[in-house]
Amino acid sequence: MKNLFSNIKGDAFGGITAGIVALPLALAFGVSSGLGPEAGLYGAIFISFFAALFGGTSTQISGPTAPMTAVSMVVIAGIVAANDGSVEKALPAILTVFMLAGLMQVGLGLLGLGKYIRYIPYPVVSGFMTAIGVIILLTQILPSIGYYPKEDVEFVEQFKPHAEEVILENILKEEAGEGVLVLENFKETISQAAKITPEQILNESQTLAAKEASGTVGALKVLPRALQNINWLELALALATIFIIYGFKRITKAVPSTLVALVVVSGIAYGFNLGYRPISEIPGGIPIPHLEMFTGFSLGKITPYIFTALTLALLGAIDSLLTSVVADNMTKTKHKPNKELIGQGIGNTIASIFGGIPGAGATIRTVVNINAGGKTKLSGMIAGIMLLVIMLALGPVASKIPAAVLAGILVTVGIGVMDYKGLKAIPSLPRDIKIGPIKLSSEVLIMLVVLLLSTFWDLIYAVGIGLIIASLMFMKKIGDLTAERSDVKSLKEETWTDEVGFPENLKEEVFIKHLKGPLFFGSTSDFQALTLQIPNTAKTVILRLGRMQYMDQSGLYAMEDMLQELKKNNVEVLFVGLLKQPRYMMERIDIIPDFIPNEHIFKDFKSCLQWVKDNIKDEI
């Protein structure tokens, strides 16, 4: 903190620039999430300020990001659907999940788990990031062409019969919960059902229509109908936005092209009074905390979303720490991963209390900050303050921004967030697995599974399944490599240096086996075949274990089974070079001394050879 004001001029310019860059994205992510543009702004303000203040990366600029918004969108849609389609009713539960994610991030940092985030396999991250891009693109098709299912009269009409059923079911549930639904009061229930108004049916129908068209699958379902009802003005505004974003970058990168597109297209639309659809109104004044999320808190309501909150926390951690690495490379500094997680968690927790969507470290905004002169935490704090000032001063002006402009901005975000590096590598990766007649790379398979499941099913479960597949494939590869290097399958043993000079007359009676590498579940199948390799003439087996560093429970029982089989065949077993961990495991279940007495365990081959010469005779 003592260096906080050591670079005031550079930090001020960096923070102000980063805040301006963040403005259009914050608005767009807020609209995309379903909570409105103000939720994106609130998230950007509080996360940027508090993550910078308490975080471990001096130049990091944080706020809503594409991956965090995509997952948040799924969370919001699910909770809203469970609350009769009412965002207002669902808001306390939504914000509680976001707060829980922030608290989990703080917990991850306090437990010192920041350094382990890097172990998440690249194919999982690649598939997830590409899926985020695809999800954003598919969900922005409808607003880009000006089609809103709730406003399509014919489409909404289809849901009216179902809407009546839903309203009646809700009445029955409410009255059953209140104890009203008994035989003598059933007339009251019928009376309530008769009072259902056309407005109620219409509202419920619109909610059902919006739900039908939500998500990637929903967008694809209604796309044919949407293409027959294109609003050409909205489409023109979206295309103009996309064109300026990509075109202005070719002229100069000194001014953010996203901001230029936002100002130019919005200015033309408003100045010429084109009759466009504006975004929802941004509330004026200082953000107010949503204290109702605490008064209505219930562990039972939140329990189904704990895994979702954990996914948000982990995703935010990965997103932030990857950006921290980028910042380190640019500034030649070293971030503190656990402190960064604590800062991000505090930022997300406070943002949720004020109604903001969650976020993480943002790579583009961080790079802009560094290039503009930002060097300390003050730059991130100034970026948050800058956004607050813009919201307070220009909130009514920002409310006039066309919705199609933000849809166009999000289209470019979706295109940019996809992992093209991973996609380009698909043809060149080794095809090491076979599925039917098709040979695939295991990395490509993992990426495709995560990509498809994330896009068309569930982001959260997709990542979990991807991690499981990646772990299983990794374990199989390690098992294959261990078995290959351990020479368990080979009958012809390579003679080690200290075995030169072994008595020729005892080579028929004594079989020497070298075990190299850990004995674990991935290599036990080959180890179990060891007894089949031993010649019938052998009465003693020497196991060279000096290179077997580790043994797990599967390996332990495989060893026990082999020793039982050899004992049954009256074959003595000698251990040479047994290391500490395998010995401890074998002592736990009495392999030592029941099968291998201590006098049959030798520190080196020389002492074992002496025992062989003293106790074994040539019987052939």
Coordinates of C-alpha atoms in Angstrom, one line a residue:
M1 CA 0.0 0.0 0.0
K2 CA 3.0 2.3 0.5
N3 CA 3.6 2.4 -3.2
L4 CA -0.1 3.2 -4.0
F5 CA 0.6 6.8 -4.9
S6 CA 4.0 6.3 -6.5
N7 CA 2.6 6.6 -10.1
I8 CA -0.4 8.9 -9.8
K9 CA -0.3 10.3 -13.3
G10 CA 0.2 7.0 -15.1
D11 CA -2.3 5.2 -12.9
A12 CA -4.9 8.0 -13.4
F13 CA -4.5 7.8 -17.2
G14 CA -4.5 4.0 -17.2
G15 CA -7.5 3.7 -15.0
I16 CA -9.6 6.3 -16.9
T17 CA -8.7 4.7 -20.2
A18 CA -9.6 1.2 -18.9
G19 CA -12.8 2.5 -17.4
I20 CA -13.9 4.0 -20.8
V21 CA -13.0 0.7 -22.5
A22 CA -15.0 -1.2 -19.9
L23 CA -18.2 0.9 -20.3
P24 CA -19.7 -0.6 -23.5
L25 CA -18.8 -4.1 -22.4
A26 CA -20.3 -3.7 -19.0
L27 CA -23.5 -2.5 -20.5
A28 CA -23.6 -5.3 -23.0
F29 CA -22.8 -8.0 -20.5
G30 CA -25.5 -6.7 -18.2
V31 CA -28.1 -6.8 -20.9
S32 CA -27.0 -10.3 -22.0
S33 CA -27.2 -11.6 -18.5
G34 CA -30.9 -10.8 -18.2
L35 CA -30.6 -8.4 -15.2
G36 CA -30.2 -5.3 -17.3
P37 CA -27.4 -2.8 -18.2
E38 CA -27.2 -1.5 -14.6
A39 CA -26.2 -5.0 -13.3
G40 CA -23.2 -4.9 -15.7
L41 CA -22.2 -1.4 -14.6
Y42 CA -22.6 -2.2 -10.9
G43 CA -20.5 -5.4 -11.4
A44 CA -17.8 -3.4 -13.2
I45 CA -17.7 -0.6 -10.6
F46 CA -17.4 -2.7 -7.5
I47 CA -15.3 -5.6 -8.8
S48 CA -12.8 -3.2 -10.4
F49 CA -12.4 -1.1 -7.3
F50 CA -12.3 -3.8 -4.6
A51 CA -10.5 -6.5 -6.6
A52 CA -7.7 -4.0 -7.2
L53 CA -7.7 -2.8 -3.6
F54 CA -7.4 -6.3 -2.0
G55 CA -6.0 -8.3 -4.9
G56 CA -2.5 -9.6 -5.7
T57 CA -1.9 -8.2 -9.2
S58 CA -1.0 -4.5 -9.3
T59 CA -2.2 -3.7 -12.8
Q60 CA -5.2 -6.0 -13.0
I61 CA -8.5 -4.4 -14.2
S62 CA -11.5 -6.6 -13.2
G63 CA -15.2 -6.6 -14.2
P64 CA -17.8 -8.7 -16.0
T65 CA -16.2 -11.0 -18.6
A66 CA -17.6 -13.1 -21.4
P67 CA -17.1 -16.5 -19.6
M68 CA -18.5 -15.3 -16.3
T69 CA -21.5 -13.6 -18.0
A70 CA -22.3 -16.8 -20.0
V71 CA -22.4 -18.9 -16.8
S72 CA -24.3 -16.2 -15.0
M73 CA -26.9 -16.1 -17.8
V74 CA -27.6 -19.8 -17.3
V75 CA -27.9 -19.3 -13.5
I76 CA -30.2 -16.3 -13.9
A77 CA -32.4 -18.1 -16.5
G78 CA -32.8 -21.2 -14.2
I79 CA -33.7 -19.3 -11.1
V80 CA -36.1 -16.9 -13.0
A81 CA -37.9 -19.9 -14.5
A82 CA -38.3 -21.4 -11.0
N83 CA -39.9 -18.1 -9.9
D84 CA -42.8 -17.8 -12.4
G85 CA -40.6 -15.9 -14.9
S86 CA -40.3 -12.9 -12.5
V87 CA -36.8 -11.4 -12.3
E88 CA -37.9 -9.3 -9.4
K89 CA -39.0 -12.4 -7.4
A90 CA -35.9 -14.3 -8.4
L91 CA -33.4 -11.5 -7.7
P92 CA -32.6 -12.3 -4.0
A93 CA -31.8 -15.9 -4.8
I94 CA -29.7 -14.9 -7.9
L95 CA -27.7 -12.4 -5.9
T96 CA -27.2 -14.9 -3.1
V97 CA -25.7 -17.4 -5.5
F98 CA -23.4 -14.7 -6.8
M99 CA -22.4 -13.7 -3.3
L100 CA -21.7 -17.4 -2.4
A101 CA -19.4 -17.6 -5.4
G102 CA -17.5 -14.6 -4.2
L103 CA -17.2 -16.0 -0.7
M104 CA -15.9 -19.3 -2.2
Q105 CA -13.2 -17.4 -4.0
V106 CA -12.1 -15.8 -0.8
G107 CA -12.1 -19.3 0.7
L108 CA -10.0 -20.7 -2.1
G109 CA -7.5 -17.9 -1.6
L110 CA -7.3 -18.3 2.2
L111 CA -6.8 -22.1 1.7
G112 CA -3.9 -21.3 -0.6
L113 CA -5.4 -23.1 -3.6
G114 CA -4.5 -20.4 -6.1
K115 CA -1.4 -22.2 -7.3
Y116 CA -3.3 -25.3 -8.2
I117 CA -5.7 -23.6 -10.7
R118 CA -3.1 -24.0 -13.4
Y119 CA -3.5 -27.8 -13.4
I120 CA -6.9 -27.7 -15.2
P121 CA -6.2 -29.3 -18.6
Y122 CA -5.9 -27.1 -21.6
P123 CA -8.4 -29.0 -23.7
V124 CA -11.1 -28.4 -21.1
V125 CA -10.3 -24.7 -21.0
S126 CA -10.2 -24.5 -24.8
G127 CA -13.5 -26.3 -25.3
F128 CA -15.1 -24.1 -22.6
M129 CA -13.9 -20.8 -24.1
T130 CA -14.9 -21.8 -27.6
A131 CA -18.3 -22.8 -26.3
I132 CA -18.6 -19.4 -24.6
G133 CA -18.1 -17.7 -27.9
V134 CA -20.6 -20.0 -29.7
I135 CA -23.2 -19.4 -26.9
I136 CA -22.8 -15.6 -27.2
L137 CA -23.1 -15.7 -31.0
L138 CA -26.2 -17.9 -31.0
T139 CA -28.0 -16.0 -28.2
Q140 CA -27.3 -12.6 -29.9
I141 CA -28.7 -13.6 -33.3
L142 CA -32.3 -12.7 -32.2
P143 CA -31.6 -9.2 -30.7
S144 CA -29.2 -8.5 -33.6
I145 CA -32.1 -8.9 -36.1
G146 CA -34.6 -7.2 -33.8
Y147 CA -36.7 -10.2 -33.0
Y148 CA -38.1 -10.5 -29.4
P149 CA -40.3 -13.6 -28.8
K150 CA -42.4 -11.9 -26.2
E151 CA -43.5 -9.3 -28.8
D152 CA -44.4 -11.8 -31.5
V153 CA -48.2 -11.9 -31.1
E154 CA -48.7 -15.1 -33.2
F155 CA -45.8 -16.9 -31.4
V156 CA -47.1 -15.9 -27.9
E157 CA -50.7 -17.0 -28.9
Q158 CA -49.4 -20.6 -29.1
F159 CA -48.7 -20.6 -25.4
K160 CA -52.0 -19.4 -24.1
P161 CA -53.5 -22.9 -23.3
H162 CA -50.4 -23.8 -21.5
A163 CA -50.4 -20.4 -19.7
E164 CA -53.9 -21.1 -18.3
E165 CA -52.7 -24.5 -17.0
V166 CA -49.6 -22.9 -15.3
I167 CA -51.7 -20.2 -13.6
L168 CA -54.2 -22.7 -12.3
E169 CA -51.4 -25.0 -11.0
N170 CA -49.9 -22.0 -9.2
I171 CA -53.3 -21.2 -7.5
L172 CA -53.6 -24.8 -6.4
K173 CA -50.1 -24.9 -5.0
E174 CA -50.6 -21.6 -3.1
E175 CA -53.9 -22.7 -1.6
A176 CA -52.6 -26.2 -0.7
G177 CA -49.7 -24.5 1.0
E178 CA -52.0 -22.3 3.0
G179 CA -54.3 -25.2 4.0
V180 CA -57.2 -23.8 2.0
L181 CA -57.5 -26.6 -0.5
V182 CA -60.0 -28.8 1.4
L183 CA -63.4 -30.1 0.3
E184 CA -65.4 -27.3 2.0
N185 CA -63.3 -24.6 0.5
F186 CA -63.0 -26.1 -3.0
K187 CA -65.6 -23.7 -4.3
E188 CA -63.2 -20.8 -3.3
T189 CA -60.5 -22.4 -5.4
I190 CA -62.9 -22.6 -8.4
S191 CA -63.9 -19.0 -7.8
Q192 CA -60.2 -17.9 -7.9
A193 CA -59.7 -19.8 -11.1
A194 CA -62.7 -18.1 -12.7
K195 CA -61.1 -14.7 -11.9
I196 CA -58.0 -15.3 -14.1
T197 CA -57.8 -12.3 -16.4
P198 CA -56.7 -12.1 -20.0
E199 CA -53.8 -9.9 -18.9
Q200 CA -52.6 -12.7 -16.6
I201 CA -52.8 -15.2 -19.4
L202 CA -51.0 -12.9 -21.7
N203 CA -48.2 -12.2 -19.3
E204 CA -47.7 -15.9 -18.6
S205 CA -47.8 -16.7 -22.3
Q206 CA -45.1 -14.1 -22.9
T207 CA -43.0 -15.6 -20.1
L208 CA -43.4 -19.1 -21.7
A209 CA -42.5 -17.8 -25.1
A210 CA -39.4 -16.1 -23.8
K211 CA -38.4 -19.3 -22.0
E212 CA -38.9 -21.4 -25.2
A213 CA -36.6 -19.1 -27.1
S214 CA -33.9 -18.8 -24.3
G215 CA -30.5 -20.3 -24.5
T216 CA -28.7 -21.7 -27.6
V217 CA -31.2 -24.5 -28.3
G218 CA -34.2 -22.1 -27.9
A219 CA -32.5 -19.5 -30.2
L220 CA -32.0 -22.2 -32.9
K221 CA -35.7 -23.4 -32.5
V222 CA -37.2 -20.0 -33.2
L223 CA -34.5 -18.9 -35.7
P224 CA -36.6 -19.8 -38.8
R225 CA -39.5 -17.7 -37.5
A226 CA -37.2 -14.9 -36.5
L227 CA -35.7 -14.8 -40.0
Q228 CA -39.3 -14.2 -41.4
N229 CA -39.7 -11.2 -39.0
I230 CA -36.4 -9.4 -39.3
N231 CA -36.4 -5.7 -38.2
W232 CA -34.1 -4.3 -40.8
L233 CA -33.3 -1.2 -38.9
E234 CA -32.1 -3.2 -35.9
L235 CA -30.1 -5.4 -38.1
A236 CA -28.5 -2.4 -39.8
L237 CA -27.5 -0.9 -36.4
A238 CA -26.0 -4.2 -35.3
L239 CA -24.0 -4.7 -38.6
A240 CA -22.8 -1.0 -38.5
T241 CA -21.6 -1.6 -35.0
I242 CA -19.7 -4.7 -36.0
F243 CA -18.2 -3.0 -39.1
I244 CA -16.9 0.0 -37.0
I245 CA -15.4 -2.2 -34.3
Y246 CA -13.4 -4.2 -36.8
G247 CA -12.8 -1.4 -39.3
F248 CA -11.7 1.3 -36.8
K249 CA -8.9 -1.0 -35.5
R250 CA -7.3 -0.8 -38.9
I251 CA -7.1 3.0 -38.7
T252 CA -5.8 3.3 -35.1
K253 CA -5.8 1.4 -31.8
A254 CA -5.2 4.5 -29.7
V255 CA -9.0 4.9 -29.2
P256 CA -11.0 1.8 -28.3
S257 CA -13.0 0.8 -31.4
T258 CA -15.8 -0.6 -29.3
L259 CA -16.4 2.8 -27.7
V260 CA -16.2 4.5 -31.1
A261 CA -18.9 2.1 -32.4
L262 CA -21.1 2.7 -29.4
V263 CA -20.9 6.5 -29.6
V264 CA -21.2 6.8 -33.4
V265 CA -24.0 4.3 -34.1
S266 CA -26.0 5.4 -31.0
G267 CA -25.5 9.0 -31.9
I268 CA -26.8 8.5 -35.4
A269 CA -29.8 6.5 -34.3
Y270 CA -30.7 9.0 -31.6
G271 CA -29.9 12.1 -33.7
F272 CA -32.0 11.0 -36.7
N273 CA -34.8 9.7 -34.4
L274 CA -34.8 6.3 -36.2
G275 CA -37.3 4.7 -34.0
Y276 CA -35.0 2.0 -32.7
R277 CA -35.4 -0.1 -29.5
P278 CA -33.4 1.3 -26.6
I279 CA -31.9 -0.7 -23.7
S280 CA -33.8 -0.6 -20.4
E281 CA -33.5 2.5 -18.3
I282 CA -30.4 2.8 -16.1
P283 CA -31.4 3.9 -12.6
G284 CA -29.9 7.2 -11.5
G285 CA -28.2 7.9 -8.1
I286 CA -25.8 5.9 -5.9
P287 CA -26.3 2.1 -6.1
I288 CA -28.3 0.8 -3.2
P289 CA -27.6 -2.6 -1.5
H290 CA -30.2 -5.3 -1.9
L291 CA -30.7 -6.2 1.8
E292 CA -33.7 -8.4 0.9
M293 CA -31.2 -11.1 -0.1
F294 CA -30.4 -11.5 3.6
T295 CA -33.9 -11.3 5.0
G296 CA -35.2 -14.0 2.7
F297 CA -32.1 -16.2 3.0
S298 CA -32.8 -19.9 3.3
L299 CA -30.2 -22.7 3.1
G300 CA -32.7 -25.0 1.5
K301 CA -33.3 -22.5 -1.3
I302 CA -29.6 -22.1 -2.0
T303 CA -28.4 -25.7 -1.6
P304 CA -29.3 -26.7 -5.2
Y305 CA -27.0 -23.9 -6.5
I306 CA -23.9 -24.6 -4.4
F307 CA -22.2 -26.5 -7.2
T308 CA -23.2 -23.7 -9.6
A309 CA -21.6 -21.1 -7.2
L310 CA -18.5 -23.2 -7.0
T311 CA -18.3 -23.4 -10.8
L312 CA -18.6 -19.6 -11.0
A313 CA -15.9 -19.2 -8.3
L314 CA -13.5 -21.6 -10.1
L315 CA -14.1 -20.0 -13.5
G316 CA -13.5 -16.5 -12.1
A317 CA -10.3 -17.8 -10.5
I318 CA -9.0 -19.3 -13.7
D319 CA -10.0 -16.2 -15.7
S320 CA -8.4 -13.8 -13.3
L321 CA -5.1 -15.8 -12.8
L322 CA -4.6 -16.2 -16.5
T323 CA -4.9 -12.4 -16.9
S324 CA -2.5 -12.0 -14.0
V325 CA 0.1 -14.1 -15.9
V326 CA -0.4 -11.8 -18.9
A327 CA 0.1 -8.8 -16.7
D328 CA 3.3 -10.4 -15.2
N329 CA 4.8 -10.9 -18.7
M330 CA 4.1 -7.3 -19.7
T331 CA 5.3 -5.7 -16.5
K332 CA 8.1 -8.1 -15.5
T333 CA 6.5 -8.5 -12.0
K334 CA 5.1 -11.5 -10.1
H335 CA 1.5 -11.6 -8.9
K336 CA 0.3 -13.3 -5.7
P337 CA -2.3 -15.9 -6.8
N338 CA -3.9 -16.5 -3.4
K339 CA -4.2 -12.8 -2.6
E340 CA -5.6 -12.2 -6.1
L341 CA -8.4 -14.8 -5.4
I342 CA -9.2 -13.1 -2.1
G343 CA -9.4 -9.7 -3.9
Q344 CA -11.6 -11.1 -6.6
G345 CA -13.9 -12.8 -4.1
I346 CA -14.3 -9.6 -2.1
G347 CA -15.1 -7.7 -5.3
N348 CA -17.7 -10.3 -6.4
T349 CA -19.3 -10.5 -2.9
I350 CA -19.7 -6.7 -2.6
A351 CA -20.9 -6.4 -6.3
S352 CA -23.6 -9.0 -5.6
I353 CA -24.9 -7.1 -2.6
F354 CA -25.4 -4.1 -4.9
G355 CA -27.0 -6.1 -7.7
G356 CA -24.0 -6.5 -9.9
I357 CA -23.2 -9.6 -12.0
P358 CA -20.0 -11.4 -11.2
G359 CA -16.7 -10.9 -13.0
A360 CA -13.0 -11.6 -13.1
G361 CA -9.7 -10.2 -14.3
A362 CA -10.2 -8.9 -17.8
T363 CA -7.3 -9.3 -20.2
I364 CA -8.0 -6.6 -22.7
R365 CA -8.8 -4.0 -20.1
T366 CA -5.6 -5.0 -18.1
V367 CA -3.5 -4.6 -21.2
V368 CA -5.0 -1.2 -22.0
N369 CA -4.3 -0.1 -18.4
I370 CA -0.6 -1.2 -18.6
N371 CA -0.1 0.4 -22.1
A372 CA -1.7 3.6 -20.8
G373 CA 0.7 3.9 -17.9
G374 CA -0.9 2.0 -15.0
K375 CA 1.5 0.4 -12.6
T376 CA -0.2 0.1 -9.2
K377 CA -3.5 -0.9 -7.7
L378 CA -4.6 2.7 -7.9
S379 CA -5.3 2.3 -11.6
G380 CA -7.9 -0.4 -11.1
M381 CA -9.6 1.6 -8.3
I382 CA -9.7 4.7 -10.6
A383 CA -11.3 2.6 -13.3
G384 CA -14.1 1.6 -11.0
I385 CA -14.6 5.2 -9.8
M386 CA -14.5 6.4 -13.5
L387 CA -17.4 4.0 -14.3
L388 CA -19.4 5.3 -11.3
V389 CA -18.9 8.9 -12.4
I390 CA -20.1 8.0 -15.9
M391 CA -23.1 6.2 -14.6
L392 CA -24.1 9.1 -12.3
A393 CA -23.5 11.8 -14.9
L394 CA -24.6 10.0 -18.1
G395 CA -27.1 7.4 -16.9
P396 CA -30.1 9.0 -18.7
V397 CA -27.9 9.3 -21.9
A398 CA -26.8 5.7 -21.7
S399 CA -30.4 4.6 -21.4
K400 CA -30.9 5.8 -25.0
I401 CA -28.3 3.3 -26.4
P402 CA -29.9 1.0 -29.0
A403 CA -30.2 -2.6 -27.9
A404 CA -29.0 -3.7 -31.3
V405 CA -25.7 -1.8 -30.8
L406 CA -25.0 -3.9 -27.6
A407 CA -25.9 -7.0 -29.5
G408 CA -23.4 -6.1 -32.2
I409 CA -20.7 -5.5 -29.5
L410 CA -21.4 -8.9 -28.0
V411 CA -21.2 -10.6 -31.4
T412 CA -17.6 -9.3 -31.7
V413 CA -16.9 -10.4 -28.1
G414 CA -18.2 -13.9 -29.0
I415 CA -15.9 -14.1 -32.0
G416 CA -12.9 -12.9 -30.1
V417 CA -13.3 -15.1 -27.0
M418 CA -13.1 -18.4 -28.9
D419 CA -9.8 -20.4 -28.7
Y420 CA -8.6 -20.3 -32.3
K421 CA -5.2 -21.6 -31.2
G422 CA -6.8 -24.8 -29.9
L423 CA -9.0 -25.1 -33.0
K424 CA -6.1 -24.7 -35.4
A425 CA -4.1 -27.4 -33.6
I426 CA -6.8 -30.1 -34.2
P427 CA -5.4 -31.5 -37.5
S428 CA -1.8 -31.7 -36.1
L429 CA -2.4 -33.3 -32.8
P430 CA -1.5 -37.1 -32.6
R431 CA -4.5 -39.4 -33.0
D432 CA -4.0 -41.7 -30.0
I433 CA -7.4 -43.2 -29.5
K434 CA -9.9 -45.1 -31.7
I435 CA -13.7 -44.8 -31.6
G436 CA -15.1 -47.3 -34.1
P437 CA -13.5 -46.7 -37.4
I438 CA -12.5 -43.1 -36.4
K439 CA -9.1 -42.2 -35.0
L440 CA -9.0 -39.1 -32.8
S441 CA -6.6 -37.2 -30.6
S442 CA -7.6 -37.6 -26.9
E443 CA -7.1 -33.8 -26.5
V444 CA -9.4 -33.1 -29.4
L445 CA -12.1 -35.5 -28.0
I446 CA -12.0 -33.7 -24.7
M447 CA -12.3 -30.3 -26.3
L448 CA -15.2 -31.4 -28.5
V449 CA -17.1 -33.0 -25.7
V450 CA -16.8 -29.9 -23.5
L451 CA -17.6 -27.6 -26.5
L452 CA -20.8 -29.5 -27.5
L453 CA -22.1 -30.2 -24.0
S454 CA -21.4 -26.6 -22.9
T455 CA -23.2 -25.2 -26.0
F456 CA -26.2 -27.4 -26.1
W457 CA -26.7 -28.8 -22.6
D458 CA -25.1 -27.3 -19.5
L459 CA -21.9 -25.3 -19.0
I460 CA -21.3 -26.5 -15.5
Y461 CA -21.7 -30.3 -16.1
A462 CA -19.8 -30.0 -19.3
V463 CA -16.7 -28.8 -17.5
G464 CA -17.1 -31.5 -14.8
I465 CA -17.4 -34.3 -17.4
G466 CA -14.4 -32.8 -19.4
L467 CA -12.3 -32.9 -16.2
I468 CA -13.3 -36.5 -15.5
I469 CA -12.5 -37.7 -19.1
A470 CA -9.2 -35.8 -19.1
S471 CA -8.3 -37.3 -15.7
L472 CA -9.1 -40.9 -16.9
M473 CA -7.2 -40.5 -20.1
F474 CA -4.2 -39.0 -18.2
M475 CA -4.2 -42.0 -15.8
K476 CA -4.4 -44.4 -18.7
K477 CA -1.5 -42.8 -20.4
I478 CA 0.6 -42.8 -17.3
G479 CA -0.3 -46.4 -16.6
D480 CA 0.7 -47.4 -20.1
L481 CA 4.0 -45.5 -19.8
T482 CA 4.7 -47.0 -16.4
A483 CA 4.0 -50.5 -17.6
E484 CA 6.1 -50.0 -20.7
R485 CA 9.1 -48.7 -18.6
S486 CA 8.7 -51.2 -15.9
D487 CA 9.5 -54.1 -18.2
V488 CA 6.9 -56.3 -16.4
K489 CA 6.0 -57.9 -19.7
S490 CA 9.6 -58.8 -20.7
L491 CA 10.9 -62.2 -20.0
K492 CA 14.4 -61.3 -21.1
E493 CA 15.8 -59.1 -18.3
E494 CA 18.5 -56.6 -18.8
T495 CA 21.4 -57.4 -16.5
W496 CA 22.2 -54.5 -14.1
T497 CA 25.8 -53.7 -13.4
D498 CA 25.9 -55.2 -9.9
E499 CA 24.4 -58.5 -11.2
V500 CA 27.4 -59.2 -13.5
G501 CA 29.2 -62.3 -12.2
F502 CA 26.0 -63.9 -10.8
P503 CA 26.8 -67.7 -10.5
E504 CA 25.9 -69.4 -13.8
N505 CA 25.0 -72.6 -12.0
L506 CA 22.2 -70.8 -10.0
K507 CA 20.6 -69.0 -12.9
E508 CA 18.0 -71.8 -13.4
E509 CA 17.0 -71.7 -9.8
V510 CA 16.9 -68.0 -9.3
F511 CA 14.8 -65.5 -11.4
I512 CA 15.6 -61.8 -11.1
K513 CA 12.9 -59.3 -11.9
H514 CA 13.4 -55.5 -12.1
L515 CA 10.5 -53.2 -11.3
K516 CA 10.9 -49.6 -12.5
G517 CA 8.4 -46.9 -11.7
P518 CA 5.4 -46.7 -9.4
L519 CA 3.1 -49.7 -8.9
F520 CA -0.4 -48.3 -9.1
F521 CA -3.8 -49.0 -10.5
G522 CA -2.7 -48.1 -14.0
S523 CA 0.0 -50.8 -14.1
T524 CA -1.4 -53.6 -11.9
S525 CA -2.8 -55.7 -14.8
D526 CA 0.6 -56.2 -16.3
F527 CA 2.2 -56.8 -12.8
Q528 CA -0.4 -59.5 -12.1
A529 CA 1.0 -61.5 -15.0
L530 CA 4.4 -61.6 -13.3
T531 CA 3.9 -65.2 -12.0
L532 CA 3.4 -66.4 -15.6
Q533 CA 6.9 -65.2 -16.5
I534 CA 8.7 -67.2 -13.9
P535 CA 10.4 -70.3 -15.3
N536 CA 9.2 -73.7 -13.8
T537 CA 12.8 -74.4 -12.6
A538 CA 13.0 -71.2 -10.5
K539 CA 12.6 -71.8 -6.7
T540 CA 13.6 -68.2 -5.7
V541 CA 12.5 -64.9 -7.1
I542 CA 14.5 -61.7 -6.5
L543 CA 12.5 -58.5 -6.9
R544 CA 14.7 -55.4 -7.5
L545 CA 12.5 -52.6 -6.0
G546 CA 15.0 -49.8 -5.7
R547 CA 13.3 -47.9 -8.6
M548 CA 9.7 -48.5 -7.4
Q549 CA 9.2 -45.2 -5.6
Y550 CA 5.5 -45.5 -5.0
M551 CA 2.7 -48.0 -4.4
D552 CA -1.0 -47.3 -4.1
Q553 CA -3.7 -49.6 -2.7
S554 CA -4.4 -51.3 -6.0
G555 CA -0.7 -52.0 -6.4
L556 CA -0.5 -53.2 -2.8
Y557 CA -3.2 -55.9 -3.3
A558 CA -1.7 -56.9 -6.7
M559 CA 1.6 -57.5 -4.8
E560 CA -0.2 -59.5 -2.1
D561 CA -2.0 -61.7 -4.7
M562 CA 1.3 -62.4 -6.5
L563 CA 3.1 -63.3 -3.3
Q564 CA 0.3 -65.6 -2.3
E565 CA 0.5 -67.4 -5.6
L566 CA 4.3 -67.8 -5.4
K567 CA 4.0 -69.1 -1.8
K568 CA 1.5 -71.6 -2.9
N569 CA 4.0 -72.8 -5.5
N570 CA 6.8 -73.0 -2.8
V571 CA 8.7 -70.2 -4.4
E572 CA 10.7 -67.9 -2.1
V573 CA 10.7 -64.2 -2.7
L574 CA 13.6 -61.8 -1.8
F575 CA 13.3 -58.0 -1.9
V576 CA 16.2 -55.8 -2.8
G577 CA 16.3 -52.0 -2.3
L578 CA 12.7 -51.7 -0.9
L579 CA 12.0 -48.0 -0.5
K580 CA 10.2 -46.3 2.5
Q581 CA 6.7 -45.7 1.1
P582 CA 6.1 -49.2 -0.5
R583 CA 7.5 -50.8 2.7
Y584 CA 5.2 -48.8 4.9
M585 CA 2.2 -49.9 2.7
M586 CA 3.2 -53.5 2.9
E587 CA 3.7 -53.4 6.7
R588 CA 0.2 -52.0 7.1
I589 CA -1.4 -55.3 5.8
D590 CA 1.3 -57.6 7.1
I591 CA 2.8 -58.6 3.8
I592 CA 5.9 -57.9 5.8
P593 CA 6.6 -60.1 7.7
D594 CA 3.8 -62.7 6.9
F595 CA 4.9 -63.3 3.2
I596 CA 8.3 -61.6 3.2
P597 CA 10.2 -61.9 6.5
N598 CA 12.6 -59.1 7.4
E599 CA 15.6 -61.4 6.8
H600 CA 14.5 -61.7 3.1
I601 CA 14.7 -57.9 2.6
F602 CA 18.1 -56.7 1.5
K603 CA 19.5 -53.2 1.3
D604 CA 21.6 -53.9 -1.8
F605 CA 22.2 -56.7 -4.3
K606 CA 25.6 -57.6 -2.8
S607 CA 24.1 -58.8 0.5
C608 CA 21.3 -60.5 -1.3
L609 CA 23.8 -62.4 -3.5
Q610 CA 25.7 -63.6 -0.5
W611 CA 22.4 -65.0 1.0
V612 CA 21.7 -66.8 -2.4
K613 CA 25.2 -68.4 -2.4
D614 CA 24.8 -69.5 1.2
N615 CA 21.2 -70.9 0.9
I616 CA 20.6 -72.0 -2.6
K617 CA 22.1 -75.1 -4.2
D618 CA 22.3 -76.1 -7.9
E619 CA 19.7 -78.9 -8.3
I620 CA 20.1 -79.4 -12.0

